[in-house]
N, CA and C of each residue as an Amber inpcrd file, in Angstrom:
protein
   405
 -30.9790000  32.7550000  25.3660000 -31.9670000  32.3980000  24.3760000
 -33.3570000  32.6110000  24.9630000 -33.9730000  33.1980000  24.3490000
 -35.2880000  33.8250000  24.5710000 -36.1460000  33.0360000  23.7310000
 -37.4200000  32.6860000  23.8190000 -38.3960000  31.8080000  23.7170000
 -39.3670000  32.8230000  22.9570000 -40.4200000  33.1410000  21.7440000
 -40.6390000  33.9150000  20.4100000 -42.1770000  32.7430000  20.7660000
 -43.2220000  33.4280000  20.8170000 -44.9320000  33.0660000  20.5200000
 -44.7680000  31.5810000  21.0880000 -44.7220000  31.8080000  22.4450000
 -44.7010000  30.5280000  23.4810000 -44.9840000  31.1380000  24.6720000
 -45.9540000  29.7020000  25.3790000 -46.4930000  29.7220000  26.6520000
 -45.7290000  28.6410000  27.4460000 -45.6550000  29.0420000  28.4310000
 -44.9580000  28.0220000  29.3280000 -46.2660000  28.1160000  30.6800000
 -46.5830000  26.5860000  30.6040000 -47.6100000  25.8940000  31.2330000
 -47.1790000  25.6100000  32.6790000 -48.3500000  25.7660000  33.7710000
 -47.4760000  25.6170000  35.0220000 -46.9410000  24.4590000  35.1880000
 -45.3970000  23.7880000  35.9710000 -45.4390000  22.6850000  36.3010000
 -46.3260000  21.6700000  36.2060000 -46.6040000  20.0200000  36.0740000
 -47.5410000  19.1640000  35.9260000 -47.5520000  18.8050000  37.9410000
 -46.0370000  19.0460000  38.3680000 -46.7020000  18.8930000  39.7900000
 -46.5150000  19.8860000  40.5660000 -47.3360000  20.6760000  40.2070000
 -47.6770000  21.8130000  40.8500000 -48.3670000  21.6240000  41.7580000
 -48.3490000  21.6810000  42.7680000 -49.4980000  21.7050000  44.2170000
 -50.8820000  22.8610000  44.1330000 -50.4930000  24.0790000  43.4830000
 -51.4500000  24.7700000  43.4360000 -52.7820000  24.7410000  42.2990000
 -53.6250000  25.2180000  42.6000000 -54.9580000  25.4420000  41.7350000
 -55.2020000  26.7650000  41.4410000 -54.4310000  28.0000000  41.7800000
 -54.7590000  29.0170000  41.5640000 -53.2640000  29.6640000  41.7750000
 -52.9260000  30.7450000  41.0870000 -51.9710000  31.8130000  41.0390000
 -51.9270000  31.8050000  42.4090000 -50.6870000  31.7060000  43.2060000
 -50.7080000  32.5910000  44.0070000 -49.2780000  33.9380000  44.0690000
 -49.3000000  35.0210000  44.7580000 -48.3650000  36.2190000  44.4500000
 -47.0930000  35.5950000  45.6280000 -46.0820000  35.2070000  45.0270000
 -44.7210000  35.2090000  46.2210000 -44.6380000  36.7380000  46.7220000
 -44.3830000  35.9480000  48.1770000 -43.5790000  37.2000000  48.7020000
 -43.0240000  37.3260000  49.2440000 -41.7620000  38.3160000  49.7890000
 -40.2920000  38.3060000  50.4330000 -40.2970000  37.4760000  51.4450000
 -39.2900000  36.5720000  51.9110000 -39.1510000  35.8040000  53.0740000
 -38.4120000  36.9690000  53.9160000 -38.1730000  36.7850000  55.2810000
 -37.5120000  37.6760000  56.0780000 -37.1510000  38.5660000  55.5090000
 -38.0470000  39.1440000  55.2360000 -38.3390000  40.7100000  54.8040000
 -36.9030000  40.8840000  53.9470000 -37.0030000  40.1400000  53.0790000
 -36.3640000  40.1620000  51.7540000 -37.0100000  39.5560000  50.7420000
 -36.3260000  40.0230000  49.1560000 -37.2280000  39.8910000  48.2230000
 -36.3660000  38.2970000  47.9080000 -37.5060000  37.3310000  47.5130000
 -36.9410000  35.9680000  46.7660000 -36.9610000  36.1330000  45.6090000
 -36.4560000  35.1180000  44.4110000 -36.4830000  35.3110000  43.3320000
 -37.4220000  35.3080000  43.0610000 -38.6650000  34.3710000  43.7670000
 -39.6720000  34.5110000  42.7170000 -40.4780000  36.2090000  43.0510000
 -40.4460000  36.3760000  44.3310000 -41.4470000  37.5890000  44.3980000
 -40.2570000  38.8900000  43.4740000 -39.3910000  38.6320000  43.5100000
 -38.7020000  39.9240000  42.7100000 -39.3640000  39.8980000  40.9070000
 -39.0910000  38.1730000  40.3040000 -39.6450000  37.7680000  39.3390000
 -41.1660000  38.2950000  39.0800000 -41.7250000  37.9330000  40.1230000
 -43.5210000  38.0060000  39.9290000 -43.8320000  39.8520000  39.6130000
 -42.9410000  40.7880000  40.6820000 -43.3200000  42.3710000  40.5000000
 -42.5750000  43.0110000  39.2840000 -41.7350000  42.4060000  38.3910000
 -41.2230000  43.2350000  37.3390000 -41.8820000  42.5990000  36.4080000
 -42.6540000  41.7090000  36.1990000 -43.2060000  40.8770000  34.8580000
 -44.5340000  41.5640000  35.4210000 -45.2390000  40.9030000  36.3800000
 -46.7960000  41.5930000  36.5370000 -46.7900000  43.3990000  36.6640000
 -45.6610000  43.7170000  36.6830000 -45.7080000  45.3210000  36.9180000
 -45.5980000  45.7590000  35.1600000 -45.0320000  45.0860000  34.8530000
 -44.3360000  45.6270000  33.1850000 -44.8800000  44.5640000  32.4350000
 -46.0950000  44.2110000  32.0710000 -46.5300000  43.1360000  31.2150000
 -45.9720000  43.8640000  29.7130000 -45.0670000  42.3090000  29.2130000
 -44.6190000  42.6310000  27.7320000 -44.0460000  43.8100000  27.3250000
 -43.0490000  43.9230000  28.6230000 -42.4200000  45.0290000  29.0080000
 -40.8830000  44.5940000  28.2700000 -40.7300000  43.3430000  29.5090000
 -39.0850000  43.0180000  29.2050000 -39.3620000  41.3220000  28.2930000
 -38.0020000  40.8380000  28.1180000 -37.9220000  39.6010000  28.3110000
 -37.2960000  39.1770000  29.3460000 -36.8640000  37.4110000  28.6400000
 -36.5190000  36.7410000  29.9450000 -35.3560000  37.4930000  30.1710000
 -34.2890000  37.8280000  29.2810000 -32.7290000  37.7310000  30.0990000
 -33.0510000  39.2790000  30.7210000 -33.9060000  40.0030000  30.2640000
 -34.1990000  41.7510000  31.2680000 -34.6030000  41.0890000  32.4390000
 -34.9730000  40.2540000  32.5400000 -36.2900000  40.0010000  34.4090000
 -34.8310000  38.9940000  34.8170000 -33.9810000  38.1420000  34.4160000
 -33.3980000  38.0590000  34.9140000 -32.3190000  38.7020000  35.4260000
 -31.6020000  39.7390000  34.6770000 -30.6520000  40.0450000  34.9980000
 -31.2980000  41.6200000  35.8640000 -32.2580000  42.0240000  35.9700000
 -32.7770000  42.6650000  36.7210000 -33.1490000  41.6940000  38.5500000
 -33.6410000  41.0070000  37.8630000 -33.7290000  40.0010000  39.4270000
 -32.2100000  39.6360000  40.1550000 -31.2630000  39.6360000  39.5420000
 -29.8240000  39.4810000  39.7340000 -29.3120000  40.6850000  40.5080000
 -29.9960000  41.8460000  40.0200000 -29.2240000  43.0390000  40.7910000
 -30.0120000  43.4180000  41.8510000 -31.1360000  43.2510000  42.1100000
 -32.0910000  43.6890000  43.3230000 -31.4330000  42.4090000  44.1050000
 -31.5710000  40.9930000  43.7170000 -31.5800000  39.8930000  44.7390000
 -29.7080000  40.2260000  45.6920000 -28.8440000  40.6680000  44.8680000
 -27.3930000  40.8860000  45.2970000 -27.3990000  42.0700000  45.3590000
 -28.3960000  43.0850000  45.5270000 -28.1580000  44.3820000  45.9720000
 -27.8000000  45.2760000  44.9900000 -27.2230000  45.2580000  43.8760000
 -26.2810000  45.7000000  43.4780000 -26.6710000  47.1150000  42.3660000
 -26.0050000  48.2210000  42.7210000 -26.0990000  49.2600000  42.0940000
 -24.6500000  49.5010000  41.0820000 -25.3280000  48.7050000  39.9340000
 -23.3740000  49.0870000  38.9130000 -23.7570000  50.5070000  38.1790000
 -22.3530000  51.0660000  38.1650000 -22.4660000  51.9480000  37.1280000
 -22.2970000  51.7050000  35.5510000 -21.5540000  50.4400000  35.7740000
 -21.2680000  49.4670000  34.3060000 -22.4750000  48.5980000  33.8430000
 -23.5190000  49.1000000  34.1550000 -24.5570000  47.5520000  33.8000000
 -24.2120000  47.1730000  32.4580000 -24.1690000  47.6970000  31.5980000
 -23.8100000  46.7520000  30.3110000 -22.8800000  45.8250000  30.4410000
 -21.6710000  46.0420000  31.0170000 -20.5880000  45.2480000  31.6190000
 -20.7920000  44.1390000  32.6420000 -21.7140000  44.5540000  33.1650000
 -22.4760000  43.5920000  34.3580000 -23.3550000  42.4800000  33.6500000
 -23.7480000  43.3190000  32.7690000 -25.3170000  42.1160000  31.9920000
 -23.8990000  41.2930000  31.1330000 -22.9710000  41.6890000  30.6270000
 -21.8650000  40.7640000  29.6960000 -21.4900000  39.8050000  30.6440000
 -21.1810000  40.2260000  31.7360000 -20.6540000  39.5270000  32.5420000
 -21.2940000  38.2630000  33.1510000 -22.9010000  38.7940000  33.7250000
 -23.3690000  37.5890000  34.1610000 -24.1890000  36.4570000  33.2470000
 -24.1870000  37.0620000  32.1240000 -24.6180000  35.9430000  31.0340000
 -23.3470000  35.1080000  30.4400000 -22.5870000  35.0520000  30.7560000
 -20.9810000  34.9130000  30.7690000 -21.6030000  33.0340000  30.6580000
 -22.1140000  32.7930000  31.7290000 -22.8520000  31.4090000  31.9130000
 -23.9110000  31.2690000  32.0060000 -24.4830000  30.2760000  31.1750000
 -26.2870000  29.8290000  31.1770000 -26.8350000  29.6830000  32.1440000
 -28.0950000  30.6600000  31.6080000 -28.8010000  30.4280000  32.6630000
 -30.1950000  29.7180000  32.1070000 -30.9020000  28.9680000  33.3170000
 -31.9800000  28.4750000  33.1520000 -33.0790000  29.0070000  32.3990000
 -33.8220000  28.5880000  31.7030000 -34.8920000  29.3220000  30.9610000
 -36.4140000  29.7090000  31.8250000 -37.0030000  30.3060000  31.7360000
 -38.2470000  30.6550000  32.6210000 -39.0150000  28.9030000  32.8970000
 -39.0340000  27.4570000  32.1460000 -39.8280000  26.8470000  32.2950000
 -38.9840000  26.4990000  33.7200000 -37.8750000  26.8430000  34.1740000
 -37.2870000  26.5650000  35.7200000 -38.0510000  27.1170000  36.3970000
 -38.6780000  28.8400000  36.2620000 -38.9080000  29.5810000  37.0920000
 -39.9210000  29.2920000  38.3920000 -39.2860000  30.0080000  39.6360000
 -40.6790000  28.9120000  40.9210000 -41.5070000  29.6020000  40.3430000
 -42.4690000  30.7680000  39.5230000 -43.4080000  31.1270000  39.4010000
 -44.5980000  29.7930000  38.6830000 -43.8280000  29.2800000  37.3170000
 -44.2420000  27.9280000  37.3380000 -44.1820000  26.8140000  37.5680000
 -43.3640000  26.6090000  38.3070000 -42.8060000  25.5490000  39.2530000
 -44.2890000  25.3110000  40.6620000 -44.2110000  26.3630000  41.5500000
 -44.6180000  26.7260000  42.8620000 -45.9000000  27.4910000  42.7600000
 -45.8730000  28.5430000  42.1650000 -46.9310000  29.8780000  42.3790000
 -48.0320000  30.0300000  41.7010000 -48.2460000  28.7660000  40.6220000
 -48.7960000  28.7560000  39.3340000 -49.0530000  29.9060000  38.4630000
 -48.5390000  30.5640000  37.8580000 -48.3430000  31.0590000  37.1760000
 -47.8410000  30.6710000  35.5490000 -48.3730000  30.7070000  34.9470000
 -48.3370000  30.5410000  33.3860000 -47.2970000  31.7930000  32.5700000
 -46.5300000  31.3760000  32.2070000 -45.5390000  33.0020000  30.8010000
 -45.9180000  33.0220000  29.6050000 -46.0370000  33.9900000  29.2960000
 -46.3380000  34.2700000  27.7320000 -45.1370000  34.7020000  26.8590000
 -44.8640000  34.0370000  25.8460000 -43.6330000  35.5580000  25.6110000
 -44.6000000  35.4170000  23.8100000 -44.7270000  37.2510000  23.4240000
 -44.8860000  37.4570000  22.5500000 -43.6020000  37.0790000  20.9360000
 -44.7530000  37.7690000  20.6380000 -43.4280000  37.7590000  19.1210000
 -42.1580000  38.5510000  19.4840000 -42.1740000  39.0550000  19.9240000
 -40.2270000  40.1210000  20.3100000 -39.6780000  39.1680000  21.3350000
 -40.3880000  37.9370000  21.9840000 -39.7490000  37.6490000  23.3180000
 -39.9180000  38.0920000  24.1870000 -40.9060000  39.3310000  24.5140000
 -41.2820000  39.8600000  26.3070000 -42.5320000  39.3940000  26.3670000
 -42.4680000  39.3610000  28.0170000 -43.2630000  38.1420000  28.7660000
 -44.2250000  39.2380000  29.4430000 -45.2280000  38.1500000  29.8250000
 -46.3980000  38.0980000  31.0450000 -46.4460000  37.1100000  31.2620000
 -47.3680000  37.4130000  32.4730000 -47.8000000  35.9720000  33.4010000
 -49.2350000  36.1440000  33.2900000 -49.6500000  34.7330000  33.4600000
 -51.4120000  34.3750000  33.9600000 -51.6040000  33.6700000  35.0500000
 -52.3310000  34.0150000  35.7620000 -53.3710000  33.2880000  36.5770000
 -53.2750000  31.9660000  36.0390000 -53.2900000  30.4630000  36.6390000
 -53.6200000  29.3070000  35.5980000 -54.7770000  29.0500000  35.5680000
 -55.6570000  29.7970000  36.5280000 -57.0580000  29.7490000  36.6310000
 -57.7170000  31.0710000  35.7360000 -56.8510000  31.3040000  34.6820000
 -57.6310000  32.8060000  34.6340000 -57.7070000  32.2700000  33.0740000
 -59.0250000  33.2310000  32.2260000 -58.8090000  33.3110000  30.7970000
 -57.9490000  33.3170000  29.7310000 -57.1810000  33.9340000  29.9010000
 -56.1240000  33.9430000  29.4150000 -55.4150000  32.6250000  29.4880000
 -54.8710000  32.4400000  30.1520000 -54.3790000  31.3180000  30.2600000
 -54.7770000  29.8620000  29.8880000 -56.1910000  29.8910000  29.8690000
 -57.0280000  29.0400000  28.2050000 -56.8460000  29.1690000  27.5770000
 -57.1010000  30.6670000  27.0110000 -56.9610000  31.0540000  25.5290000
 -55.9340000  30.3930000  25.1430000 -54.3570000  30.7240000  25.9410000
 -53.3840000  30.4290000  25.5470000 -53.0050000  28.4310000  25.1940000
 -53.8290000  27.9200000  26.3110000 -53.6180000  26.3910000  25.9820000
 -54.5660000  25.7420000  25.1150000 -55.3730000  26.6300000  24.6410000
 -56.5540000  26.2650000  22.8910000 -55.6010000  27.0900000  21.8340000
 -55.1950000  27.5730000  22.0240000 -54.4060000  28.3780000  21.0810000
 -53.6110000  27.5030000  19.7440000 -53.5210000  27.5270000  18.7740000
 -53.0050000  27.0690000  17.7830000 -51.5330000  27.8320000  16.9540000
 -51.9340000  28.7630000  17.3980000 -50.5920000  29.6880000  16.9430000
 -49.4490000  30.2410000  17.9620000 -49.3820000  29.2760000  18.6730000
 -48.4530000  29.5770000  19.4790000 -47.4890000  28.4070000  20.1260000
 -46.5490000  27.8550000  20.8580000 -45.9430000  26.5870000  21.4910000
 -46.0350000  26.8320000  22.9230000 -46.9860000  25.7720000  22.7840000
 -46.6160000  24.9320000  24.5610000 -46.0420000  24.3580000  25.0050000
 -44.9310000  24.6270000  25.9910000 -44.1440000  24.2430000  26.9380000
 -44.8120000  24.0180000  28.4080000 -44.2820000  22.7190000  28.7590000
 -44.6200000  22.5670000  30.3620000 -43.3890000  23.0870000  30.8130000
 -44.1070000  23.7800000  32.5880000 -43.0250000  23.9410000  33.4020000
 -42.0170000  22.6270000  33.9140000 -40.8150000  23.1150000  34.5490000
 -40.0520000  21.9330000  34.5920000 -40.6810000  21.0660000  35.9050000
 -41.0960000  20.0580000  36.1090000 -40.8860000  19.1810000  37.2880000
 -40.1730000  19.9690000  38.3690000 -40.6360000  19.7420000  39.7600000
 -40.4500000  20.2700000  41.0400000 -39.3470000  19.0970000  41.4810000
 -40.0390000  17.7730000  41.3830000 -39.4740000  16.3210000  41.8920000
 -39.5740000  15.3180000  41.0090000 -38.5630000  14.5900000  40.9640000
 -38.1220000  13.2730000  39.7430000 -39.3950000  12.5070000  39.7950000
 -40.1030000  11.7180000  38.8260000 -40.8470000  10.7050000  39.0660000
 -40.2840000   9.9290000  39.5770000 -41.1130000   8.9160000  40.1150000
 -41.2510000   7.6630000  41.2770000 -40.9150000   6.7630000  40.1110000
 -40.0980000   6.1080000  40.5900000 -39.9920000   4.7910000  39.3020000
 -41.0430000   3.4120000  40.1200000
């Protein structure tokens, strides 16, 4: 399920004040930096289940000749929706998804990413929580 003229807001405990770009740990790609170069490379390119199931085959390597069979396969079970993603979780980063459902990201410090939280024609979603509240 893909998310239609919605922003997803960074985490509320987000540590950061500004976007920052993930990038590979031991010179490998993480989800989020695999996440961050196919959305900021292809703005309103893909949606969510393309960046995921694209992040699925770079993160496990994997070159199928069946991808249709592959994408059946690994949606087989739910997956989390982008307000999980560490981009808004960790990296601050803000998603957009247009009217078709394909995404960009913002800066949370950037214009855009106002526009989008004055915006009236569209739904705001917060990112999910990093850590449970303190009771």
């Amino acid at each position: 399920m893909s998310y239609k003229n919605t922003f997803i807001k960074i985490s509320e405990d987000s540590e950061v004040n500004s976007a920052i770009t993930p990038l590979p740990r031991n010179n490998k790609p993480t989800i989020a930096s695999i996440e961050y170069d196919i959305i900021s490379n292809n703005p309103y390119k893909y949606t969510q289940e393309d960046v995921q199931f694209q992040t699925y085959l770079i993160k496990n390597q994997i070159n199928s000749e069946q991808l249709d069979e592959s994408r059946e396969h690994f949606f087989q079970k739910p997956k989390a929706c982008f307000r999980a993603s560490p981009l808004v979780k960790k990296y601050g980063w803000g998603i957009h998804y247009d009217d078709e459902g394909k995404i960009a990201i913002y800066d949370c410090n950037s214009e855009g990413y106002e526009q989008f939280l004055n915006s009236e024609s569209i739904t705001l979603l917060n990112g999910m929580r990093s850590k449970r509240s303190e009771k």
